[in-house]
XYZ file of C-alpha atoms in Angstrom:
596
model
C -33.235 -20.700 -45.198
C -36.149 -22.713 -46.594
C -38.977 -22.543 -43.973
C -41.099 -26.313 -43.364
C -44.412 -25.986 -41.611
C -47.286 -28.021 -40.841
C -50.493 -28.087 -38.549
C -51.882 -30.827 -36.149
C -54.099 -32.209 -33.632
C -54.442 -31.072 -30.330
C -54.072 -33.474 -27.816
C -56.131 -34.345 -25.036
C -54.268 -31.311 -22.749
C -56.003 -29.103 -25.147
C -52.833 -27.806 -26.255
C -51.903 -28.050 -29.249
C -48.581 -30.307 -30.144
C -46.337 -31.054 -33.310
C -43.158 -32.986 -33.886
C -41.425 -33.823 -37.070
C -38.036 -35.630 -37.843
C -35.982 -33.068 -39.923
C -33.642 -34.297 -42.477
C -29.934 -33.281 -41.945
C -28.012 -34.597 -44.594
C -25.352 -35.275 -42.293
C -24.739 -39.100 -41.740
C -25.676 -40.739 -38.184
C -27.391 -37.412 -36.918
C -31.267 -37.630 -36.250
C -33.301 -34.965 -35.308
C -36.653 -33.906 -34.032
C -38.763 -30.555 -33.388
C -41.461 -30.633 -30.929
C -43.423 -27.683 -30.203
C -46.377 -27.470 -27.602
C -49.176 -24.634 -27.460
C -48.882 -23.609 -31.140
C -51.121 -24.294 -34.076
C -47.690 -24.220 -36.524
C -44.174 -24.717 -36.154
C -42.214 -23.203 -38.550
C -38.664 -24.406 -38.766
C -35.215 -23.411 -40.533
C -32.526 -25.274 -41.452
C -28.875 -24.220 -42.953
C -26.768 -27.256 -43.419
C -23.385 -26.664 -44.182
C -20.336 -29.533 -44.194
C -21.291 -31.380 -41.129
C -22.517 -28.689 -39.582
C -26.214 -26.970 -38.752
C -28.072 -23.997 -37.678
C -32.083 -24.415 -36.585
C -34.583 -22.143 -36.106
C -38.227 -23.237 -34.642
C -40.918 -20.761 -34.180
C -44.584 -21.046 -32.987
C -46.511 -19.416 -35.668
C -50.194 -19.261 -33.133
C -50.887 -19.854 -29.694
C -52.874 -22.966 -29.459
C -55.509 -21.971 -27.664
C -55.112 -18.729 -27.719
C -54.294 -16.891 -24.614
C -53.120 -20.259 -23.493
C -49.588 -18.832 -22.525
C -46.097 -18.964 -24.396
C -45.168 -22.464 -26.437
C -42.407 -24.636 -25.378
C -40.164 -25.692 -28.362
C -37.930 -28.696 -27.494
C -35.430 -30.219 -30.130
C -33.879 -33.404 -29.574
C -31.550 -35.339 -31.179
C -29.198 -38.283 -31.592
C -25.676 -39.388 -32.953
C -23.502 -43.021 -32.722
C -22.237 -43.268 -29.141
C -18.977 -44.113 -31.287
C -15.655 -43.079 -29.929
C -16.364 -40.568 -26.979
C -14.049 -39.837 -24.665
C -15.633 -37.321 -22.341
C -18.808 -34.557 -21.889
C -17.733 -31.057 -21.705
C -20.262 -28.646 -19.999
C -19.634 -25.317 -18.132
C -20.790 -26.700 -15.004
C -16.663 -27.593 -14.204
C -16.519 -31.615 -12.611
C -16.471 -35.085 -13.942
C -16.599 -35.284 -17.397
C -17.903 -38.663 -18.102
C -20.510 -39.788 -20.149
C -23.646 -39.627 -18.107
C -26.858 -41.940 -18.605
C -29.884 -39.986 -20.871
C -31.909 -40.652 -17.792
C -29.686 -38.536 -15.733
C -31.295 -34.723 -14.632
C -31.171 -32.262 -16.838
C -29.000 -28.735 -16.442
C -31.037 -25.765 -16.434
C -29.436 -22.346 -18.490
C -30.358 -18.788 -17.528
C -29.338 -15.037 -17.491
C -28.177 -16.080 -13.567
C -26.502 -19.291 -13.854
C -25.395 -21.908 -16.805
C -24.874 -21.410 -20.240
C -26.497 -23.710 -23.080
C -24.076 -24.872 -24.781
C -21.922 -28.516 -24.458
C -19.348 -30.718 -26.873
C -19.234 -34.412 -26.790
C -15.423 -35.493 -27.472
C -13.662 -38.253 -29.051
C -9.875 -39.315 -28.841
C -7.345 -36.694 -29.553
C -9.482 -33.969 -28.179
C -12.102 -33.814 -31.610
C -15.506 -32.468 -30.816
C -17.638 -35.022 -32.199
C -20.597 -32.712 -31.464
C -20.752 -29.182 -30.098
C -23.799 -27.204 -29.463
C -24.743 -24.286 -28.287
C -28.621 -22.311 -28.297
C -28.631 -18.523 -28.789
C -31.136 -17.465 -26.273
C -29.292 -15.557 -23.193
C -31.496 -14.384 -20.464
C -34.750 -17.534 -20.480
C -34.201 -20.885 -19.011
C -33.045 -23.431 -21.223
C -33.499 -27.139 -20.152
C -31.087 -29.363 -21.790
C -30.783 -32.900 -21.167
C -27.757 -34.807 -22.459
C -26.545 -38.678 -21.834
C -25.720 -41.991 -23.582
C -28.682 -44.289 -24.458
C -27.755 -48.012 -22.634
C -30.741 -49.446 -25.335
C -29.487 -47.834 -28.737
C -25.728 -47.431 -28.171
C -26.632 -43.403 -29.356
C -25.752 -40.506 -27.283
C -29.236 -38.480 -26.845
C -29.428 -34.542 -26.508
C -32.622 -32.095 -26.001
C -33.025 -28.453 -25.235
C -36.190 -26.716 -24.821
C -37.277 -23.309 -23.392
C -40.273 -21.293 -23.676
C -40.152 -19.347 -26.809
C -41.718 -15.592 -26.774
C -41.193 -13.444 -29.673
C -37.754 -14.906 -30.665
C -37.559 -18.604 -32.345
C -35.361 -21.330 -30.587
C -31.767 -20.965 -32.374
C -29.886 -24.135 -32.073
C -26.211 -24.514 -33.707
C -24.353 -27.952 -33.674
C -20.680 -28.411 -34.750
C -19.817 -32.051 -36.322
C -16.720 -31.224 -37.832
C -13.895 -33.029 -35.635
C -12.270 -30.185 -35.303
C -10.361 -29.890 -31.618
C -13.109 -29.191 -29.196
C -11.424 -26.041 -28.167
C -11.665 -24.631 -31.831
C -15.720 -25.642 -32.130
C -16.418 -23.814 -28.905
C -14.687 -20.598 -29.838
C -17.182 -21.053 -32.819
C -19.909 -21.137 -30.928
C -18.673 -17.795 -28.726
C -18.389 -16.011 -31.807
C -21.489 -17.342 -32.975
C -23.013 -15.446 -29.577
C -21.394 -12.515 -30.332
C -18.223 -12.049 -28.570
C -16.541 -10.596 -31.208
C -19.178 -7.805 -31.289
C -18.497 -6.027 -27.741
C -15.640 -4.151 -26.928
C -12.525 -5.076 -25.505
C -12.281 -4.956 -21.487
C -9.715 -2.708 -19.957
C -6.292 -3.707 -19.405
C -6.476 -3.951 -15.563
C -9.052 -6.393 -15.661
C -5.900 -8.806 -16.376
C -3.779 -7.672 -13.652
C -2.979 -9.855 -11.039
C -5.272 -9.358 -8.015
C -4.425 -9.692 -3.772
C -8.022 -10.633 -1.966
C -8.692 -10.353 1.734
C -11.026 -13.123 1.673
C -9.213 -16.366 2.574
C -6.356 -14.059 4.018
C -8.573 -12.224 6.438
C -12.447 -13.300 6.069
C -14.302 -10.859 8.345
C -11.802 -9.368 10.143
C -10.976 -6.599 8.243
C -10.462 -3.339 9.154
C -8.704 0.192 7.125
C -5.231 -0.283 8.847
C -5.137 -3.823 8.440
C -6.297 -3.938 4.621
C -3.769 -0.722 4.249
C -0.884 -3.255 5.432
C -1.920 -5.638 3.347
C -2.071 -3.332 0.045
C 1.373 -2.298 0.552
C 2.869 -5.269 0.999
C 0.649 -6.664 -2.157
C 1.889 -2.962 -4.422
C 5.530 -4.300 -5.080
C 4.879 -8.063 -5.190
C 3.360 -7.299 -8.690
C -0.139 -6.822 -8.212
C -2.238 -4.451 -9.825
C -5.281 -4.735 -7.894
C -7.358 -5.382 -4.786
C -10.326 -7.093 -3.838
C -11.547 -6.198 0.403
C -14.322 -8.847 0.177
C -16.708 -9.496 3.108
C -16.064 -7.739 6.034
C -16.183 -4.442 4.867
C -20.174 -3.622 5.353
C -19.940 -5.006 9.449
C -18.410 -5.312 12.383
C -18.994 -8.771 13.223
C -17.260 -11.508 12.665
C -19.404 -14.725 12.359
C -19.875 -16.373 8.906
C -23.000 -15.112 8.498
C -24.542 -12.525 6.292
C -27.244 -10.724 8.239
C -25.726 -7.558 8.134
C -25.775 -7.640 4.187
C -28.007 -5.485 2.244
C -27.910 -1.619 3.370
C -23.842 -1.891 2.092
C -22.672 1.341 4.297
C -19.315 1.272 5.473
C -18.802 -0.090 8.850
C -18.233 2.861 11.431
C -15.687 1.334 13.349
C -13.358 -0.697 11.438
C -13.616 1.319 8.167
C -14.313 5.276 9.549
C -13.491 7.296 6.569
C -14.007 4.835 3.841
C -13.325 7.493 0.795
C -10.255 8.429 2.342
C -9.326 4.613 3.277
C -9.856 3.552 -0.515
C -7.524 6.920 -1.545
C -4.685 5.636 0.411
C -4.861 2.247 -1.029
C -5.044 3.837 -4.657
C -1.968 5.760 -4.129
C -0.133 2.616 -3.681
C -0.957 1.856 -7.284
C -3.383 -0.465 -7.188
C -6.945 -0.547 -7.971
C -9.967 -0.528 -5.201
C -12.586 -3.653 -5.698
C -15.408 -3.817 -3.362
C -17.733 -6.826 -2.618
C -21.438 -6.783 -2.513
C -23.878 -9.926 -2.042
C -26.385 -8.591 -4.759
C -29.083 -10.626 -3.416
C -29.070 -10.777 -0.028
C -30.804 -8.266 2.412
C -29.649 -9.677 6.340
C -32.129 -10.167 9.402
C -30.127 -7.341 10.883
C -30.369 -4.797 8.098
C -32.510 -2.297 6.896
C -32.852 -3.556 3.683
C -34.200 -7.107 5.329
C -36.923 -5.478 7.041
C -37.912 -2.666 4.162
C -38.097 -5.763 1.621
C -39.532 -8.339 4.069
C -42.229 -8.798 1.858
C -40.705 -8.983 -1.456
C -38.508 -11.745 -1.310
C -38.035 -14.915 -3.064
C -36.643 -16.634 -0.409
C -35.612 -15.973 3.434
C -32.205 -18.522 4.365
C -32.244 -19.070 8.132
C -28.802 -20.803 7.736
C -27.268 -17.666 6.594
C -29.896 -15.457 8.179
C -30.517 -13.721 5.351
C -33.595 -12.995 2.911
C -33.153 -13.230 -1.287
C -34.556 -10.104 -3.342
C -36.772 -10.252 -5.401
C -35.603 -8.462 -8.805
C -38.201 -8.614 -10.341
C -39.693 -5.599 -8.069
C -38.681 -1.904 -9.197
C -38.002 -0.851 -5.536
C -35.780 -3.713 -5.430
C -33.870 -2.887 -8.512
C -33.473 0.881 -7.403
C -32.381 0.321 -3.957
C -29.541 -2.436 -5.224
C -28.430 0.019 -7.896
C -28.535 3.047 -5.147
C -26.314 1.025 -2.695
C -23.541 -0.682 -5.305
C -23.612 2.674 -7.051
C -22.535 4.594 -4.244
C -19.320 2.695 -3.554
C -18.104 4.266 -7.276
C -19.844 7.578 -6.313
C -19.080 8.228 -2.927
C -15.846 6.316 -1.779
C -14.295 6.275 -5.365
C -13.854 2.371 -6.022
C -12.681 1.341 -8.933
C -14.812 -1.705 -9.456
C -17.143 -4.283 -7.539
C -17.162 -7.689 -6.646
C -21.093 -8.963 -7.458
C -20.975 -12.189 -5.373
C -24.001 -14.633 -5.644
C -25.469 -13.730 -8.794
C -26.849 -17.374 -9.214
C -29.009 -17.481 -5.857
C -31.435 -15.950 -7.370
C -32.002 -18.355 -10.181
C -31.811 -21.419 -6.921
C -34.888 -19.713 -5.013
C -36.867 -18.215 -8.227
C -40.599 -20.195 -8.098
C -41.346 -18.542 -11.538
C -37.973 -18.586 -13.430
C -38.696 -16.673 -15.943
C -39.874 -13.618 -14.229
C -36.431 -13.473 -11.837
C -34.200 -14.229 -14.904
C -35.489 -11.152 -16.735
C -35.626 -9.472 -13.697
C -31.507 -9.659 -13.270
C -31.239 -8.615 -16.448
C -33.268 -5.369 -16.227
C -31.179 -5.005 -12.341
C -27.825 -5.504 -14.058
C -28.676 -3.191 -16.916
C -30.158 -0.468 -14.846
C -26.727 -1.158 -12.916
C -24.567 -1.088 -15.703
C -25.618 2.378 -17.217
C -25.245 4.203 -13.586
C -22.050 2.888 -13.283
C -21.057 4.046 -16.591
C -21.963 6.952 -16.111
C -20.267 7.397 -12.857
C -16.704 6.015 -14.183
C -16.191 4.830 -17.456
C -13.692 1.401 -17.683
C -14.911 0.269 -14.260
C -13.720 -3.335 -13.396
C -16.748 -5.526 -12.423
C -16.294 -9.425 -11.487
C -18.757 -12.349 -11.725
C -18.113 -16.023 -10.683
C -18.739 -19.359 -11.631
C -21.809 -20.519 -12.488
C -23.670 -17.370 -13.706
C -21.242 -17.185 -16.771
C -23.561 -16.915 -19.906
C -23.374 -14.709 -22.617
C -25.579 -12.438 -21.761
C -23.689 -11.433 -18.878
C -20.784 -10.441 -20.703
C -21.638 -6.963 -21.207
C -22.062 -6.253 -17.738
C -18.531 -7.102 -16.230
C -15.081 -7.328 -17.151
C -13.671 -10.310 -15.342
C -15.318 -14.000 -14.307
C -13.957 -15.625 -11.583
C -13.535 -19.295 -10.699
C -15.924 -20.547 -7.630
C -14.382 -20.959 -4.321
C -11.924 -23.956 -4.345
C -9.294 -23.112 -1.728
C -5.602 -24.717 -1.566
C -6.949 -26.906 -4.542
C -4.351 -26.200 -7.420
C -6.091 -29.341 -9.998
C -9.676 -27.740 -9.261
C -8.311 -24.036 -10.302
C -6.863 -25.563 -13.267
C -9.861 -27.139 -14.492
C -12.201 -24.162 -13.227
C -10.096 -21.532 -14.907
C -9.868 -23.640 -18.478
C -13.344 -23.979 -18.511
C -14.226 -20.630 -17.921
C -11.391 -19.496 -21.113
C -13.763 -21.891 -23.378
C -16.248 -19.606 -23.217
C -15.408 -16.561 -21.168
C -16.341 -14.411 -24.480
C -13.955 -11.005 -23.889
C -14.270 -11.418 -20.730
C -10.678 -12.053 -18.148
C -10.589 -15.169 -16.430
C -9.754 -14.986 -12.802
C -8.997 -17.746 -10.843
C -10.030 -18.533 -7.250
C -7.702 -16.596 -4.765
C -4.864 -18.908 -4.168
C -3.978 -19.505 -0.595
C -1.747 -21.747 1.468
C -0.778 -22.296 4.920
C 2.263 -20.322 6.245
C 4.585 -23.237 6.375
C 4.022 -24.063 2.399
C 6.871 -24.994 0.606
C 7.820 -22.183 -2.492
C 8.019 -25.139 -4.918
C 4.252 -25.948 -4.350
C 3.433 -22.090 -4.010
C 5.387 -21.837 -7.726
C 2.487 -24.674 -8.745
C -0.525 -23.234 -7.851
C 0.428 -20.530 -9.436
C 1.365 -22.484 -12.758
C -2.339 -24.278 -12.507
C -3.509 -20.571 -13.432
C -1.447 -19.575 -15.631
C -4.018 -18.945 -18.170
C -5.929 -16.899 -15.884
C -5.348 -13.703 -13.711
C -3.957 -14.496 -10.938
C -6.032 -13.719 -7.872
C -3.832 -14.593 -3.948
C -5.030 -14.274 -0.493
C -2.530 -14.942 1.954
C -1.408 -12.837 4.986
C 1.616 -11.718 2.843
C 3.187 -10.457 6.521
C 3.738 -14.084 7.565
C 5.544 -15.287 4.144
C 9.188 -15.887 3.884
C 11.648 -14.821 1.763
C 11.471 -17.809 -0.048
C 8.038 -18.087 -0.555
C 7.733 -14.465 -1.685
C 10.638 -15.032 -4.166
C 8.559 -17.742 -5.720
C 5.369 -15.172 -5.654
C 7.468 -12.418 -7.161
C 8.477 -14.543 -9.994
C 5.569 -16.059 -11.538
C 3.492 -12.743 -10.820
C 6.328 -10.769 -12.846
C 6.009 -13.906 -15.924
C 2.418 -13.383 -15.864
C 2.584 -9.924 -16.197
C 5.291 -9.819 -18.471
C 3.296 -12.433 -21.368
C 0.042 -11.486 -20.617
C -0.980 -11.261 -24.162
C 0.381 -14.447 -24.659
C -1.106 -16.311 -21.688
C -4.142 -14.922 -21.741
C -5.179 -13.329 -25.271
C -3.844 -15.972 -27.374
C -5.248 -18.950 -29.005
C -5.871 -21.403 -26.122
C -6.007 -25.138 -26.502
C -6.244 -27.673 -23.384
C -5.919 -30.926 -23.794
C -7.379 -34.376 -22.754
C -10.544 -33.426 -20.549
C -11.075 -36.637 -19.353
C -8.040 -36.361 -17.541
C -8.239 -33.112 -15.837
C -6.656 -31.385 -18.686
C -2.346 -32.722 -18.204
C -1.588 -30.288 -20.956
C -2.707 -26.249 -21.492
C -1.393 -24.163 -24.150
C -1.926 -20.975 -25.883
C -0.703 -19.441 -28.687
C 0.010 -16.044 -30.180
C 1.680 -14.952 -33.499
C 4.793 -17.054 -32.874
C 4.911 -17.811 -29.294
C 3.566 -20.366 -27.519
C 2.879 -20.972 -23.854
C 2.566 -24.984 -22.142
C 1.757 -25.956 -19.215
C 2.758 -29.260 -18.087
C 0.992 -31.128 -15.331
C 1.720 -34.386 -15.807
C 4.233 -36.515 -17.244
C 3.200 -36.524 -20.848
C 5.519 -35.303 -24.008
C 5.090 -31.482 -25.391
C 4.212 -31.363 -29.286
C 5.702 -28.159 -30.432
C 4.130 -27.314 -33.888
C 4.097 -24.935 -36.240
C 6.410 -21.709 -37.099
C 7.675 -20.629 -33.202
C 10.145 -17.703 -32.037
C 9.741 -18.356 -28.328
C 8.455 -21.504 -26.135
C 7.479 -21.549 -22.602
C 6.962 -24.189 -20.612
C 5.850 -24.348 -16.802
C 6.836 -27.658 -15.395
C 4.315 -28.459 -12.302
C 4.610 -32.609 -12.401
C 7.138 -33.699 -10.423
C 8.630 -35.471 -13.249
C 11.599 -33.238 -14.073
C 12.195 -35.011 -17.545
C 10.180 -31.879 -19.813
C 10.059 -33.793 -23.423
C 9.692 -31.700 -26.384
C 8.741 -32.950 -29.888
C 8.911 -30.828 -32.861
C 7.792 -31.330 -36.354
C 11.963 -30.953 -37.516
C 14.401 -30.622 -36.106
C 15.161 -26.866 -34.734
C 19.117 -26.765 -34.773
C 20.646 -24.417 -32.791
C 18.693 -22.833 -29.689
C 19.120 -20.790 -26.899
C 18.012 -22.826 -23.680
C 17.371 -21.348 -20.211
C 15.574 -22.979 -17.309
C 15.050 -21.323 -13.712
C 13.502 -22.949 -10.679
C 10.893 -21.951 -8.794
C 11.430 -18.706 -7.860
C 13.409 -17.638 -10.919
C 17.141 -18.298 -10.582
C 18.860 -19.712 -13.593
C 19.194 -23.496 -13.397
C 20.584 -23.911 -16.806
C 21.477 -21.621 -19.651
C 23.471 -22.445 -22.705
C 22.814 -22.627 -26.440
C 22.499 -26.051 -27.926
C 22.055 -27.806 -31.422
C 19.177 -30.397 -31.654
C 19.479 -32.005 -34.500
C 16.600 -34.804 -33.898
C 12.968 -34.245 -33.237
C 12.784 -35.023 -30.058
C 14.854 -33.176 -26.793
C 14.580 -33.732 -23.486
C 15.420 -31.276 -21.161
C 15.451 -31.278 -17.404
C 13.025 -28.716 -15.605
C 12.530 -28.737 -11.956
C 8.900 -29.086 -10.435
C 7.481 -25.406 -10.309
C 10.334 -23.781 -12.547
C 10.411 -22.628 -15.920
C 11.961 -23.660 -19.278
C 12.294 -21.004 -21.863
C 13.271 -21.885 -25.897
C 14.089 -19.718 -28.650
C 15.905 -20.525 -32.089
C 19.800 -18.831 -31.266
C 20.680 -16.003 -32.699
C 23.875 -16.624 -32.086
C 26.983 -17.953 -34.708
C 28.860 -20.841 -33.502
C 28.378 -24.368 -33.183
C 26.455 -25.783 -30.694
């Protein structure tokens, strides 16, 4: 890197502030470095084949003691050609105004990082900043006066310079984001245990608050030979009332009546063979608790709509009694892993944003090592929005926000979250339905997640056999191509349109999922092709490179049973085959001799 740096003026805030256009090299792209409260701005620059890594630092505090500089970087490309704006934060993906607000990134909620796309899915520019724990403003939009699309990000900068990587190459957006993941450091941690990709039953939607031992015990063993690995007993657990409220929250004991021997309750559900997850609100101490009145003072926030007060994590007491309380679900009733709900309401109520975001990080990390400590390979979820890097070493799975009986919103949540979900296992929302659901849409929500862990709450005690055939099924396909579904290569398709087309790939398989009535490109060397059908459109068509010859076809409906099955030669590019809506077509080259 070849450092540039240069002194100025201070303006008439008495701070000092410097900007400079830096030259790129790479045609169309303008950009500019701004710092303010430094005396010199020292900036680096590795430009590679339409590509570019930054690094702006404040070299003095201008004056001094004046408080941290702000370094913002802006810049500018053709409005040519785009398609769509892909952020985290899951919704539209149109191409705002520049004058629309700007996102906020931090250690609770976001992540900095975005890709503008053109047709056929190529990034025509990706970018991501390095910091993980400080706010990051970023502003992002198309300029009506210039015809240019306009990005900036800036954050106060203390110790560390602003890193900024942007991706020009046209490769498929998918591909430039994975970049910028590795470029984070994903590839760095370790690998999260196996059960954090096991399907998952939830008493949430199923139950809400009225839970209780027997009833979650009857639930668990109906859940065991369904295929699921693992269960969440969300809210409910901690109290004995019922309202939608959370003023109870915050001392996290087990509640006497419902729940009387918790350790024992949690033993019985383990025997059944599957794992023990336990919600906890991490910010929220209720009116009614002991926690609410002990912290009264140290609070960011008191919500008399959920009549509940906000910690403050900054404060050590805080931080011990949180760790204490979630700790002692692992230590004393022998969970196997926690549900940390609400991560990003402290970010929403934080007056000084800086001071909270660190302060979840030093919580989570004092959280983290007693945890370890008390069981190794613990499974820990997080949710949509606080889904930044610098969460990833302190869970295993993120989940996608609360979108009930919405199969097209769990798609899109779910894909979004495998663009940058790190090593992290992508959980969708719990899917739920009412009792009188047919098992062909049942066999479609669960094909909108199928490149996710499946999470279901449902009273499983009210489903037919029908409906629990179609359950079975696409639990047991999960299961059985996990690695293929969920640790392969994963490419989604056409953003703008809620993403029709998902696939993955791994080694020579490959995985689609078809949700609207658009034609499958199979490419490249393949021993194996799935393909979920969930458009009611029944017509699956399949285009290959060559044509494959002699295969070995076999389709099954919803809930498994074999529609078709015969070996066929296809000797053109192009075969159609007939798939009902929810069911499954499976390809392989024959290995049979014969003619077709």
């Amino acid at each position: 890197m070849s450092p540039l740096s240069w002194d100025g003026t201070a303006p008439p805030s008495g701070r000092g502030e410097y900007s400079r256009e830096i030259a790129t090299g790479i045609p169309g792209l303008r950009l500019r470095v701004t710092a303010v409260g430094a005396r010199a701005l020292e900036v680096r620059t590795v430009i590679g084949d339409r590509s570019l890594t930054l690094e702006a630092a404040p070299l003095d505090l201008d004056p001094p003691g004046g408080g941290p500089a702000r370094v913002r970087v802006e810049w500018q490309l053709p409005c040519a050609g785009a398609t769509a704006l892909w952020t985290p934060a899951t919704g539209t993906r149109w191409l705002p105004p520049s004058w629309s607000a700007p996102r906020t990134a931090a250690l609770p909620a976001g992540a900095p990082i975005g890709s503008l796309i053109g047709a056929g899915d190529a990034a025509l520019c990706t970018f991501a900043v390095a910091e993980r724990v400080l706010p990051v403003a970023i502003g992002e939009g198309a300029v009506e006066e210039s015809g240019e699309f306009t990005w900036w990000v800036e954050h106060q900068v203390e110790g560390e310079p602003l890193r900024l990587r942007l991706d020009l190459t046209g490769r498929h957006f998918a591909e430039t984001l994975a970049g910028m993941v590795s470029w984070w450091g994903a590839d760095e941690l370790p690998a999260v245990p196996d059960g954090a990709f096991e399907p998952v039953f939830c008493t949430w939607y199923a139950r809400h608050l009225e839970i209780t031992a027997a009833e979650t015990e009857r639930l668990a063993a109906l859940a065991a030979p369904l295929g699921f690995g693992a269960l969440i007993v969300d809210d409910g657990w901690q109290t004995e009332e019922t309202t939608r409220s959370y003023a109870t929250t915050g001392d996290w004991q087990p509640a006497a009546g419902p729940f009387p021997d918790f350790a024992a309750h949690v033993a019985r559900v383990r025997a059944l063979g599957l794992a023990y997850l336990l919600w906890h609100a991490l910010p929220f101490a209720g009116d009614r608790s002991a926690a609410g009145q002990r912290f009264a003072g140290r609070r960011l926030a008191h919500l008399a709509e959920l009549e509940t007060s906000v910690l403050d994590p900054a404060d050590p007491e805080v931080r011990d009694h949180l760790v204490e309380r979630l700790a002692a679900a692992v230590e004393q009733h022998g969970v196997d892993g926690l549900k940390i709900d609400f991560i990003d309401t402290f970010s929403r109520h934080a007056a000084d944003q800086v001071a909270v975001a660190e302060g979840v990080r030093l919580l989570l990390a004092e959280l983290d090592a007693r945890l370890r400590a008390a069981r190794p390979g613990l499974l820990v979820e997080h949710r949509q929005p606080y889904i930044g890097p610098g969460l990833w070493p302190y869970a295993t799975m993120v989940r996608a926000t609360d979108c009930p009986h919405n199969a097209a919103e769990n798609r899109a949540r779910t894909t979004d979250l495998r663009l940058t979900a790190g090593p992290l296992a992508v959980h969708a929302d719990p899917l739920t339905w009412h009792p009188d659901e047919h098992p062909v849409e049942i066999a479609v929500q669960l094909q909108s997640v199928l490149f996710a862990t499946a999470q279901v709450s449902v009273d499983l005690g009210a489903q037919g056999p029908e409906q629990l055939a179609a359950l079975r099924f696409w639990l047991a396909v999960m299961r059985e191509h996990v690695g293929l579904l969920q640790r392969g290569t994963f490419r989604p398709h056409r953003p703008e349109l809620g993403y029709p087309l998902l696939e993955s790939r791994r080694g020579g398989q490959l995985a689609v999922g078809r949700y609207a009535p658009v034609p499958v490109a199979v490419t490249g060397a393949w021993e194996l092709l799935l393909v979920a059908n969930a458009d009611p459109d029944p017509l699956v068509r399949l285009v290959f490179e060559r044509p494959p010859g002699r295969l070995d076809l076999l389709v099954r409906d919803c809930a498994g049973v074999a529609v078709t099955q015969a070996t066929i030669t296809a000797q053109e590019c192009e075969l159609a085959v007939p798939v009902p809506r929810g069911g499954l077509l499976t390809l392989a080259p024959s290995r049979t001799v014969g003619r077709g």
